[in-house]
XYZ file of C-alpha atoms in Angstrom:
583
model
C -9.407 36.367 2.219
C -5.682 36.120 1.444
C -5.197 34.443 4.813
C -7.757 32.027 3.775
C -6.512 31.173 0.313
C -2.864 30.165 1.996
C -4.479 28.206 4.022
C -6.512 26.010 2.224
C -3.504 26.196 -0.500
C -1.114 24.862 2.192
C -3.679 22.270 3.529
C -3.964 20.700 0.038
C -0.113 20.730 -0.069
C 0.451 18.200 2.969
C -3.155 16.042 2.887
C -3.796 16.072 -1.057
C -7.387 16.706 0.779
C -8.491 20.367 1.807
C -10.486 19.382 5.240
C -8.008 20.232 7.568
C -8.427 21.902 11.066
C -5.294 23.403 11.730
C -1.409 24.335 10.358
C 0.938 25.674 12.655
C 3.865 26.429 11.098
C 6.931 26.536 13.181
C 10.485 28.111 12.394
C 13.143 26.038 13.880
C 16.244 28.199 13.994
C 18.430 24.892 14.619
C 17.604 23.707 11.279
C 18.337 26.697 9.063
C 14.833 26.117 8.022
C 11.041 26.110 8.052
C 8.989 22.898 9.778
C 5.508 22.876 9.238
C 2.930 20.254 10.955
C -0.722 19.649 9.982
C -2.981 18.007 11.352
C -6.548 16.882 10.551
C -9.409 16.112 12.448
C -11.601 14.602 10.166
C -11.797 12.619 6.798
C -14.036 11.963 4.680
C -12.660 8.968 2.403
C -14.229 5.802 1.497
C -17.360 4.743 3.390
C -17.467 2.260 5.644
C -19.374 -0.729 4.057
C -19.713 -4.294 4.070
C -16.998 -5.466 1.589
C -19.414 -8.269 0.425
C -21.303 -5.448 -1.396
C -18.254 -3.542 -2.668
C -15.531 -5.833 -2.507
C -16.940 -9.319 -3.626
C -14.760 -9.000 -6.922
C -11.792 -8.246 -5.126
C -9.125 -10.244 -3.989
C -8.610 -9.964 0.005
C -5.280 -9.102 1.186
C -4.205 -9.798 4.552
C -1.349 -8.350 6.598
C -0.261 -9.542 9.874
C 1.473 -6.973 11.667
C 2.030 -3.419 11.623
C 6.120 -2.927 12.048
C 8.601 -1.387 9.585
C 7.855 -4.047 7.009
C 3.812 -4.060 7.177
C 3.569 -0.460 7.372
C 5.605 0.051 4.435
C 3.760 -2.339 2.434
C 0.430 -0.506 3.428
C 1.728 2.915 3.108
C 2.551 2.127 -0.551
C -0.407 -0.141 -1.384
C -3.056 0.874 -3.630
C -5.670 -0.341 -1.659
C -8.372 0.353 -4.521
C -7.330 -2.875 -5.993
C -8.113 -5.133 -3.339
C -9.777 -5.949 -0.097
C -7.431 -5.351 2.524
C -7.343 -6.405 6.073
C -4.715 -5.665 8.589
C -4.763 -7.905 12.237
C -1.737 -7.210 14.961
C -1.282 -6.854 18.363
C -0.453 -3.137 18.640
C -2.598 -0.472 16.905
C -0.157 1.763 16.264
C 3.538 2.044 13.892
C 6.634 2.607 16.567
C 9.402 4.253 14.867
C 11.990 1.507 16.466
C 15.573 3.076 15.957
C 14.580 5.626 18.450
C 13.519 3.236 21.354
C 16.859 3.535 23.040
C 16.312 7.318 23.103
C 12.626 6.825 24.994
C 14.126 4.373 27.680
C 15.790 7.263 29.652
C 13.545 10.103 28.555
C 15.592 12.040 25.446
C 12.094 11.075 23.595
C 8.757 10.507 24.667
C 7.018 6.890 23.979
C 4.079 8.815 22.462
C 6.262 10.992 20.210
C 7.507 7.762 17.786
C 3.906 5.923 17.723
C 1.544 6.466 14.829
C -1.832 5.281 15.406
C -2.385 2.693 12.402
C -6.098 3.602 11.607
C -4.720 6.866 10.708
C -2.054 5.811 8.173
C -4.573 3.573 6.444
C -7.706 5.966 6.621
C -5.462 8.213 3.918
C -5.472 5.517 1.188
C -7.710 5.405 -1.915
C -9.654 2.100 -0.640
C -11.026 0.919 2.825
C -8.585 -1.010 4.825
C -10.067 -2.707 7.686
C -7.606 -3.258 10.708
C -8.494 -5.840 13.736
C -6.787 -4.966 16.792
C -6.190 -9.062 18.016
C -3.072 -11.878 17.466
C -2.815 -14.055 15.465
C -2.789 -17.389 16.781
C -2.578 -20.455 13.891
C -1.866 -19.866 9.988
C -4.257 -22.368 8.268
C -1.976 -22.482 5.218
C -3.975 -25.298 3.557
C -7.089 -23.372 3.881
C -6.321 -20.193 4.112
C -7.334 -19.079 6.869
C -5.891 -16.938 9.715
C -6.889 -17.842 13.251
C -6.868 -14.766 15.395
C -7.771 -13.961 19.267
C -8.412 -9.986 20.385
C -5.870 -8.766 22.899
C -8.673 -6.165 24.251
C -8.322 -6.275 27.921
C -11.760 -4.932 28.491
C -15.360 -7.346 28.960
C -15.081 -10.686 29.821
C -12.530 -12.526 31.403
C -12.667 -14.588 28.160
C -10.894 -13.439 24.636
C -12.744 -13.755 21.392
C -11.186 -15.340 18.969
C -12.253 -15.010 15.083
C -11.157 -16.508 11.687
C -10.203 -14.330 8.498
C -10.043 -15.825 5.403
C -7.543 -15.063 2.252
C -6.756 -14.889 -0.731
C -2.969 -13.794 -0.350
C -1.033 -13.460 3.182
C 1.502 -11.330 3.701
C 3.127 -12.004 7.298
C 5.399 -9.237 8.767
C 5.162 -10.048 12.699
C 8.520 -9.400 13.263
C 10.287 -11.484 16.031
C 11.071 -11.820 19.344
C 14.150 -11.837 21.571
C 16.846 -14.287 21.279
C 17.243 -15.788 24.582
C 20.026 -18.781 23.415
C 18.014 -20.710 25.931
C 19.884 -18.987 28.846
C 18.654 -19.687 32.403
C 17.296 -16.839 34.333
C 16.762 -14.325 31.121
C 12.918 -14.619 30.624
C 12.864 -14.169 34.238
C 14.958 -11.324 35.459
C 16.177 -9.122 32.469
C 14.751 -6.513 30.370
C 14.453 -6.131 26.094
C 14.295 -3.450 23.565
C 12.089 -4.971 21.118
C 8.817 -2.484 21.635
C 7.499 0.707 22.975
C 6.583 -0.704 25.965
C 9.965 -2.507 27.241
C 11.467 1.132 26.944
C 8.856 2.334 29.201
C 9.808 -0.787 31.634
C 13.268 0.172 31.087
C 13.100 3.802 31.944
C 11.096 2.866 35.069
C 13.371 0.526 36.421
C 16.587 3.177 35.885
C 14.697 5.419 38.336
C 14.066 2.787 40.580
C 17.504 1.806 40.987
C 18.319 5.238 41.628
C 15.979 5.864 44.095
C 16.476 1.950 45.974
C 19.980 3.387 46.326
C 19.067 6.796 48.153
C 17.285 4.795 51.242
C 18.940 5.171 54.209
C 19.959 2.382 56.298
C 21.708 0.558 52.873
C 25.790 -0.549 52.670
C 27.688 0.700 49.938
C 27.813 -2.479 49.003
C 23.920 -2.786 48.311
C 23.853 0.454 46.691
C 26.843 0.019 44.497
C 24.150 -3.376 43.460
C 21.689 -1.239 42.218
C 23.475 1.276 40.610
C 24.740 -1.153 38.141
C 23.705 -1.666 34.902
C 24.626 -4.108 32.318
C 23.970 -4.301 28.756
C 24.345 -7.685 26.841
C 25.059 -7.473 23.660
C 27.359 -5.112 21.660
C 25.341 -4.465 18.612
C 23.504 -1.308 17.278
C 20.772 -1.356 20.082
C 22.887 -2.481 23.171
C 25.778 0.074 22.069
C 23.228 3.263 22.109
C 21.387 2.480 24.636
C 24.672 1.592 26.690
C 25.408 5.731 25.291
C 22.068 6.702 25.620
C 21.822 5.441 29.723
C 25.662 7.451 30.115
C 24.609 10.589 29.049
C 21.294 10.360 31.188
C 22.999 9.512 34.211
C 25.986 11.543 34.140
C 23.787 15.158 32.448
C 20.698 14.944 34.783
C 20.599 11.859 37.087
C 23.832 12.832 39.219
C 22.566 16.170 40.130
C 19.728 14.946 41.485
C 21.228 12.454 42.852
C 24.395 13.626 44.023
C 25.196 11.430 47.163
C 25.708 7.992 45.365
C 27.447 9.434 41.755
C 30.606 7.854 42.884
C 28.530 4.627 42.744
C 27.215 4.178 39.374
C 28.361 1.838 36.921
C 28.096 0.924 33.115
C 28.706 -2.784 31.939
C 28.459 -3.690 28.625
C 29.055 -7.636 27.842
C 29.754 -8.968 24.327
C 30.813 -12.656 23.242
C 32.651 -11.396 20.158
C 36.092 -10.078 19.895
C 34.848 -6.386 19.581
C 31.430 -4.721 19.715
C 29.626 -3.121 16.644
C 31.608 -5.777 14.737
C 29.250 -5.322 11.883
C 30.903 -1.854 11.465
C 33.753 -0.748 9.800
C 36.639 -0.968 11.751
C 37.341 2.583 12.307
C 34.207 2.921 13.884
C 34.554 -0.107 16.142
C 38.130 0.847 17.616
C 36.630 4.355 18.425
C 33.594 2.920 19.750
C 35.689 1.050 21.796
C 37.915 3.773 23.305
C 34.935 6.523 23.306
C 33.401 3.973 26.015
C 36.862 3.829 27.763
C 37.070 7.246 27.977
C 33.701 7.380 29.316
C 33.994 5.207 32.068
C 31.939 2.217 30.482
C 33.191 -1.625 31.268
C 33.393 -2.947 27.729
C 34.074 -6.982 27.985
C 34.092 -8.655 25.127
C 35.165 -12.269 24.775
C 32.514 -12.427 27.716
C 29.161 -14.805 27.003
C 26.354 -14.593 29.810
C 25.900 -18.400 30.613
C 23.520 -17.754 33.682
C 20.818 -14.547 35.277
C 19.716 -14.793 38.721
C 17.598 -11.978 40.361
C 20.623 -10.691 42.047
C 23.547 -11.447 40.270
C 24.852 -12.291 36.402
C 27.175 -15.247 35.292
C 29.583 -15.044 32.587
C 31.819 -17.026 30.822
C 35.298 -15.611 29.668
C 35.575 -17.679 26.068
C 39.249 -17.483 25.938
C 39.979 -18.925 29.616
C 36.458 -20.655 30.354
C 36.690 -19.033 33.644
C 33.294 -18.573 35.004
C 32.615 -15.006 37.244
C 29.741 -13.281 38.537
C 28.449 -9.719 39.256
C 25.776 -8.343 41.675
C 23.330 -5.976 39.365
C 20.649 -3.263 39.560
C 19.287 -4.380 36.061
C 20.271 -6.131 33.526
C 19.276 -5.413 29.502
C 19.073 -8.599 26.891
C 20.067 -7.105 23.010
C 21.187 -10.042 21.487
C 19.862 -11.149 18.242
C 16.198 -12.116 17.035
C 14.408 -15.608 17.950
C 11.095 -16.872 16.468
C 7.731 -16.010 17.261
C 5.311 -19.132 18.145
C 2.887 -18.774 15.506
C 5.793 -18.820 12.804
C 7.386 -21.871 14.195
C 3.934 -23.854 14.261
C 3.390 -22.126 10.536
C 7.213 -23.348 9.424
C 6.298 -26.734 10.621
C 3.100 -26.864 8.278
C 4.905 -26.140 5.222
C 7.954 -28.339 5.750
C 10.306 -25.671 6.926
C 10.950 -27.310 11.005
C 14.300 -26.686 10.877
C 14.663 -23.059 10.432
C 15.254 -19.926 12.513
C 13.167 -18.036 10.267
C 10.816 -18.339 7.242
C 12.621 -19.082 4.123
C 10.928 -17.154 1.192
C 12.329 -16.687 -2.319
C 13.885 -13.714 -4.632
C 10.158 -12.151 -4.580
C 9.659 -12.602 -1.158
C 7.572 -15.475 -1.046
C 7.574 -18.031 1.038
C 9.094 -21.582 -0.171
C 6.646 -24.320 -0.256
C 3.545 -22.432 0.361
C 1.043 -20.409 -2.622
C 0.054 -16.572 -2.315
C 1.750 -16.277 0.909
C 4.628 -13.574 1.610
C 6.798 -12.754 4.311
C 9.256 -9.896 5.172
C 11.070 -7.940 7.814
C 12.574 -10.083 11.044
C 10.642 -13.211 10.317
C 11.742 -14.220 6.938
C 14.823 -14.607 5.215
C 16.088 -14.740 1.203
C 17.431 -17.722 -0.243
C 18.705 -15.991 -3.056
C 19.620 -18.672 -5.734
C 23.318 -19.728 -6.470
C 24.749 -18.481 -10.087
C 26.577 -22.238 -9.840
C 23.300 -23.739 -9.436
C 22.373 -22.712 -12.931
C 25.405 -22.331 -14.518
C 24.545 -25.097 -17.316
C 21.055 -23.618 -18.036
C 22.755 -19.823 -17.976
C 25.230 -21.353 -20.657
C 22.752 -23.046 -22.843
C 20.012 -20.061 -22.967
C 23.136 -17.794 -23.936
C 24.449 -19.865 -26.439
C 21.346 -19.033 -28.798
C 23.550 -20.996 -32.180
C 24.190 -24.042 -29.919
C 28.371 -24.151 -31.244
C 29.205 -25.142 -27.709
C 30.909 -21.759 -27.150
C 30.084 -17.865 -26.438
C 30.749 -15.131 -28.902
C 30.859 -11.379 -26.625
C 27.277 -10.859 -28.433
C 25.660 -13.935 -26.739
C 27.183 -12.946 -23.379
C 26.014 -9.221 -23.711
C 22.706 -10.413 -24.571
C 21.944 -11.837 -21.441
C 24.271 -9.575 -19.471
C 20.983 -7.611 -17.535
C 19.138 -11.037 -17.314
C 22.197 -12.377 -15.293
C 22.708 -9.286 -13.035
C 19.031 -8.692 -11.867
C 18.381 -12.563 -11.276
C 21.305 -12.917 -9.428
C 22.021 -9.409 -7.374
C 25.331 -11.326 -6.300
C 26.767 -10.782 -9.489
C 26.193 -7.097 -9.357
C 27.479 -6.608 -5.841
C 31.263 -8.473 -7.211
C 31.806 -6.683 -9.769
C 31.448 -3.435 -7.369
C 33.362 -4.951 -5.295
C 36.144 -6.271 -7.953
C 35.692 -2.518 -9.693
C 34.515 -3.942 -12.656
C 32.068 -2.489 -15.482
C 30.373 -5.732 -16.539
C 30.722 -9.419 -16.540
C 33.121 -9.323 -19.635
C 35.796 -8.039 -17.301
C 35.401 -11.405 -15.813
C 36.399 -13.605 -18.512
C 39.872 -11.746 -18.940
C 41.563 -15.058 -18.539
C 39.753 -16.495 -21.538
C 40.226 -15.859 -25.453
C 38.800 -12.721 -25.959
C 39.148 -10.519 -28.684
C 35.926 -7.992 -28.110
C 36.799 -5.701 -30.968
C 36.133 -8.764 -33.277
C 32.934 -9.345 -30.988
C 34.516 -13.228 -30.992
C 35.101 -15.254 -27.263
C 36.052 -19.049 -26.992
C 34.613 -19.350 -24.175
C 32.921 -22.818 -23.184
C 30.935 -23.765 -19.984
C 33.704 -24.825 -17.802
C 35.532 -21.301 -18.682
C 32.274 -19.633 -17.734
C 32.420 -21.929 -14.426
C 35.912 -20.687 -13.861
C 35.171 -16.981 -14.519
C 31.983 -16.892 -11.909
C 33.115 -19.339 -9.417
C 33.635 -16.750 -6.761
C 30.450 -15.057 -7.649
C 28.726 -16.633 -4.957
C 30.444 -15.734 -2.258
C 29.391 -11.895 -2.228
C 25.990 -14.060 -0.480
C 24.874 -12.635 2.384
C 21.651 -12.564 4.405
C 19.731 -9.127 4.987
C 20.466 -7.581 8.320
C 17.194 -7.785 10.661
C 17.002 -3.678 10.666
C 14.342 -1.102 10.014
C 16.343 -0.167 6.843
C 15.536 -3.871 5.178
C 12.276 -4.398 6.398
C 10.665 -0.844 5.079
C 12.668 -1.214 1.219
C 10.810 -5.040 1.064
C 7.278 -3.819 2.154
C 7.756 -1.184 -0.643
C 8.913 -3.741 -2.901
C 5.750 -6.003 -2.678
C 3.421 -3.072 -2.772
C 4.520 -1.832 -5.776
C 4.249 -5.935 -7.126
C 0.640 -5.925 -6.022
C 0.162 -2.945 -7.852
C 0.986 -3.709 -11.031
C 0.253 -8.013 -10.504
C -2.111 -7.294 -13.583
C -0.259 -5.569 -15.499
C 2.523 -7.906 -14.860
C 0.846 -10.869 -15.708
C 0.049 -9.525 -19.578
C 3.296 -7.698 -19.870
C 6.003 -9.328 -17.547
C 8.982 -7.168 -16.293
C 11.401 -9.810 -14.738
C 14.123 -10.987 -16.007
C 14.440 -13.891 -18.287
C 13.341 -17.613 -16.573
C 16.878 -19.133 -17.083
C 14.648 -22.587 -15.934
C 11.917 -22.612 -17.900
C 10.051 -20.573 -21.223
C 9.232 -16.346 -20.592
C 10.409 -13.700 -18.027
C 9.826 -14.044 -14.452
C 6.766 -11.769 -13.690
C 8.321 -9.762 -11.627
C 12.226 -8.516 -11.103
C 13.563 -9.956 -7.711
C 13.772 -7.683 -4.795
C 17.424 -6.063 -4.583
C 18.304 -4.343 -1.073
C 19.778 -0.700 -1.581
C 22.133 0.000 1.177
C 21.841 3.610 1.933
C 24.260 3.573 5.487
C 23.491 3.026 9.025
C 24.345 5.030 12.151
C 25.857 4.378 15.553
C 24.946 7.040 17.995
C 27.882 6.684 20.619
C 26.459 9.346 23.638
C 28.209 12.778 24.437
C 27.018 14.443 20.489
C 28.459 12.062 18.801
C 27.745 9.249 15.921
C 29.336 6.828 14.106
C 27.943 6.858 10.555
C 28.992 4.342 7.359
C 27.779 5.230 4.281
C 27.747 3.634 0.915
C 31.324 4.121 -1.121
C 33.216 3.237 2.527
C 32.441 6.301 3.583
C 33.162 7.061 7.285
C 32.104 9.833 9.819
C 32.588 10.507 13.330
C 31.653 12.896 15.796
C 29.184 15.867 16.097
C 28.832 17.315 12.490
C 27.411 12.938 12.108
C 25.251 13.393 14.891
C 23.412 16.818 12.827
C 22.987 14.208 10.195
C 21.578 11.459 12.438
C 18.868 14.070 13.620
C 17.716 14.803 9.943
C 17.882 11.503 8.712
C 15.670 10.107 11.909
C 13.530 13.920 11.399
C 12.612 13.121 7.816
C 12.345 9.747 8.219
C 8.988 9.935 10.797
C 5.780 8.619 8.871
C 3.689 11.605 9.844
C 4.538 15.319 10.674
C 3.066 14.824 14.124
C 5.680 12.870 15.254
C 8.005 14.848 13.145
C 6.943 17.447 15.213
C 6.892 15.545 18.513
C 10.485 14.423 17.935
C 11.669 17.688 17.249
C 10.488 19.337 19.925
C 11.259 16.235 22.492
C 14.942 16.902 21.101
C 14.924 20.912 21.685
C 13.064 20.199 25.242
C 16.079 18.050 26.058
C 18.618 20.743 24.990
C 17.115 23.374 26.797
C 15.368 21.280 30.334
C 17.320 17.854 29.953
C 15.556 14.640 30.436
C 12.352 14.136 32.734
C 13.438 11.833 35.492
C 9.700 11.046 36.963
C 8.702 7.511 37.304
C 5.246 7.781 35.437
């Protein structure tokens, strides 16, 4: 009996639901700690009906796509309030930051992959999901054209039309190929679970093309090398991630061409990882000497073949070119078709990506949100508004600002415009009367002669703290939070609004904009060891950063199956090394 109370005690602790078929709790002496995975193998939530008899009342919500972005939004939803409807290509959420570990084996595809249906069937309400692409966005309409990607029946796919009443697009994007001949053709990405499968596939093959007899050295030095374009995040680990496979487990198996293999890793800019701190980037930089990976920067890729590379030197112009085994594209995001034909409806043609506002939503079109890879903030200039700022402040209309008027609008100021925050962290400043230090101040006396064009002088370098998001996981997951928790209270918010004040207009904004909370990023370099910034300029490198790159990838799983997969995939690795079978 006392082995049955912990158990249904602990099942209610991870599934807030007590039907669960098994908990296997698991000490992990690595840790320090205790790991414990449940699973469940059946449900019983909300039936499955037709929403015109439950949900005709509701307003339908639909999400294309199922990445960081869309699964945060749905993981945080409460689905009880509306008719939801997911559509994307893949069924399942890939945990992306570990893809580089899956192309040469360190993790298993199946241990970062979360099948969607089970994330949803959790949540308070039904949420349908279609398993198809989504072809056209019928803005005018609103309608979402969609074709099923089932390879199963007839030759022919069907296609089918969802209707709604707010659209909240998260498809990610797709390579950036800069229009280079050959790419398409003959190189590899990292983008999904399935180009780290190719990827791991064609290492092996390379390995074993070079082990038949009857080759030169010449051929088999060929397909023993590797290049990497691109020296950001993804092209720098995996560029680590393929060292450490070849030179811990592929050169004992394959011992007579070790002398053979070689790393390549090409990058336009002056340095790689130049988003990094600088600390970071120089030891990047010599770690990969060290190791015995060709770093070239200053080197642009200006043609592929299927046997050989082209590049550019763009301090010379010389053009050179190298025979290759494989060649991997990580160079920046491009656009997906159905977003270019949708930017072209609503009068954005021009753009890279969808342009969307402070609240996420997207400029020139109504109800319709986008996040993650495919969108971007145009976060509105404090210059822009500078007379309206000026003349809702000065509340007695005198022409100038006592510290009182200024204060009063202090907050409104600093969540409408994050810039202003992120300057006067920068500057080391406590508030925006630091700013006006230049003017005729007396704040004891609570009195400031301060007219517009002082206020113009004293923000005039607000602006340039501007900066668009980074296209990572980090972004993507905080702004599918974001919205959720705006659909959630959109009622609320509409009676009682929590933005700040509409420096263009009468009220508060409904909402307050979306602010991006930097919490650090990582740059696992092979051999143990990660680079890792953190907020306050904080820099670590080496092992004791690579303990804290396994718990901060650990706890950030969506499940504690693949929690548990990962885990384990890691100890396997410790104790066996990596699996080298082409599967």
């Amino acid at each position: 009996m006392h082995v049955f109370s912990f158990y249904r005690r602990a099942s209610r602790a991870f599934h807030d639901y007590p039907s669960l078929s098994k908990l296997i709790v698991i000490f992990t002496v690595s840790s320090g700690g205790l790991v414990a995975f449940s699973d469940s193998k059946s449900y019983h939530g909300a039936n499955n009906v037709d929403s015109s008899e439950t949900d005709f009342k509701k307003k339908r919500v639909v999400v294309l796509g199922t990445g960081w972005a869309g699964t945060s939004f749905l993981r945080n939803l409460d689905s009880s309030l509306y008719d939801v409807q997911v559509v994307s290509q893949r069924n399942y959420f890939a945990f992306t930051p570990l893809l580089p570990s899956v192309t040469c084996g360190t993790v298993e595809a199946r241990s970062i992959v979360e099948p969607i249906r089970k994330i949803v069937r959790k949540k308070k309400g039904e949420i349908r999901f279609w398993e198809a692409e989504c072809t056209k966005i019928d803005a005018a309409n609103k309608k979402v054209h969609c074709q099923s990607v089932q390879e199963v029946g007839s030759d022919s796919k069907e296609e089918f039309v969802v209707d709604y009443d707010y659209l909240v697009i998260t498809v990610g994007a797709r390579p950036n190929t800069f229009n280079t001949p050959g790419v398409e053709e003959n190189c590899h990405f990292l983008k999904e679970v399935e180009d780290a499968q190719r990827i791991r596939r064609s290492v092996i093959d390379c390995f074993e093309s070079a082990s038949l007899p009857n080759l030169s050295e010449e051929e088999r030095k060929k397909s023993l090398h590797f290049v990497v374009v691109g020296g950001g995040p993804t092209g720098v680990e995996f560029a680590a991630e393929l060292h450490d496979f070849v030179n811990e487990d592929l050169v004992k198996l394959y011992p007579r061409v070790k002398d053979l293999i070689k790393i390549s890793l090409l990058e336009a800019g002056d340095h790689i990882l130049n988003m990094f701190d600088k600390r970071i980037t120089v030891f990047a930089e010599e770690k990969f000497g060290r190791d015995g990976i060709d770093v070239k920067t200053g080197s642009m890729v200006v043609k592929v073949t299927d046997t050989a590379i082209f590049t550019k030197e763009m301090k010379t112009g010389e053009i050179s070119s190298a025979p290759y085994g494989m060649v991997v594209w990580s160079t920046g995001i491009g656009t997906r078709p159905v977003i270019m034909d949708f930017m072209k409806q609503i009068g954005q043609a021009n753009r890279r990506v969808l342009a969307t506002d402070e609240w996420l939503r997207v400029e020139g079109c109504e109800n319709t949100y986008a996040l993650g890879d495919c969108a971007t903030i145009n976060q509105r200039k404090v210059m822009e508004d500078i007379g309206v700022i000026f003349d809702k402040a000065d509340k007695d209309k005198s022409g100038t600002l006592t510290v009182q008027e200024v204060e009063d609008v202090i907050k409104d100021i600093q969540t409408r415009y994050p810039q202003v925050e992120l300057y006067l962290k920068n500057k080391k400043m406590k508030n925006i009367l630091d700013l006006l230090k230049d003017s005729k101040v007396d704040k004891e006396k609570k009195s400031l002669e301060l007219d517009i064009e002082a206020l113009k002088s004293a923000l005039s370098e607000v602006d340039s703290q501007m900066k668009n998001l980074p296209a990572t996981a980090q972004v993507a997951a905080q702004q599918g939070a974001y919205l959720a928790r705006c659909f959630n209270r959109m009622k609320e918010c509409e009676e009682n609004p929590e933005g700040p004040i509409r420096f263009r207009g009468e009220g508060r904004h409904r909402f307050r904009p979306f602010q991006y909370k930097h919490f650090g990023q990582f740059a696992p370099l092979g051999g143990e060891q990660t680079a890792a910034q953190l907020p306050g300029d904080w820099v670590s490198i080496g092992h004791s950063s690579q303990w804290l790159w396994y718990s901060v990838y650990a706890s950030k799983q969506v499940s504690w199956r693949t929690r548990f997969l990962v885990i384990s995939d890691w100890t396997k690795r410790f104790i066996f090394g990596r699996d080298s079978s082409r599967i």
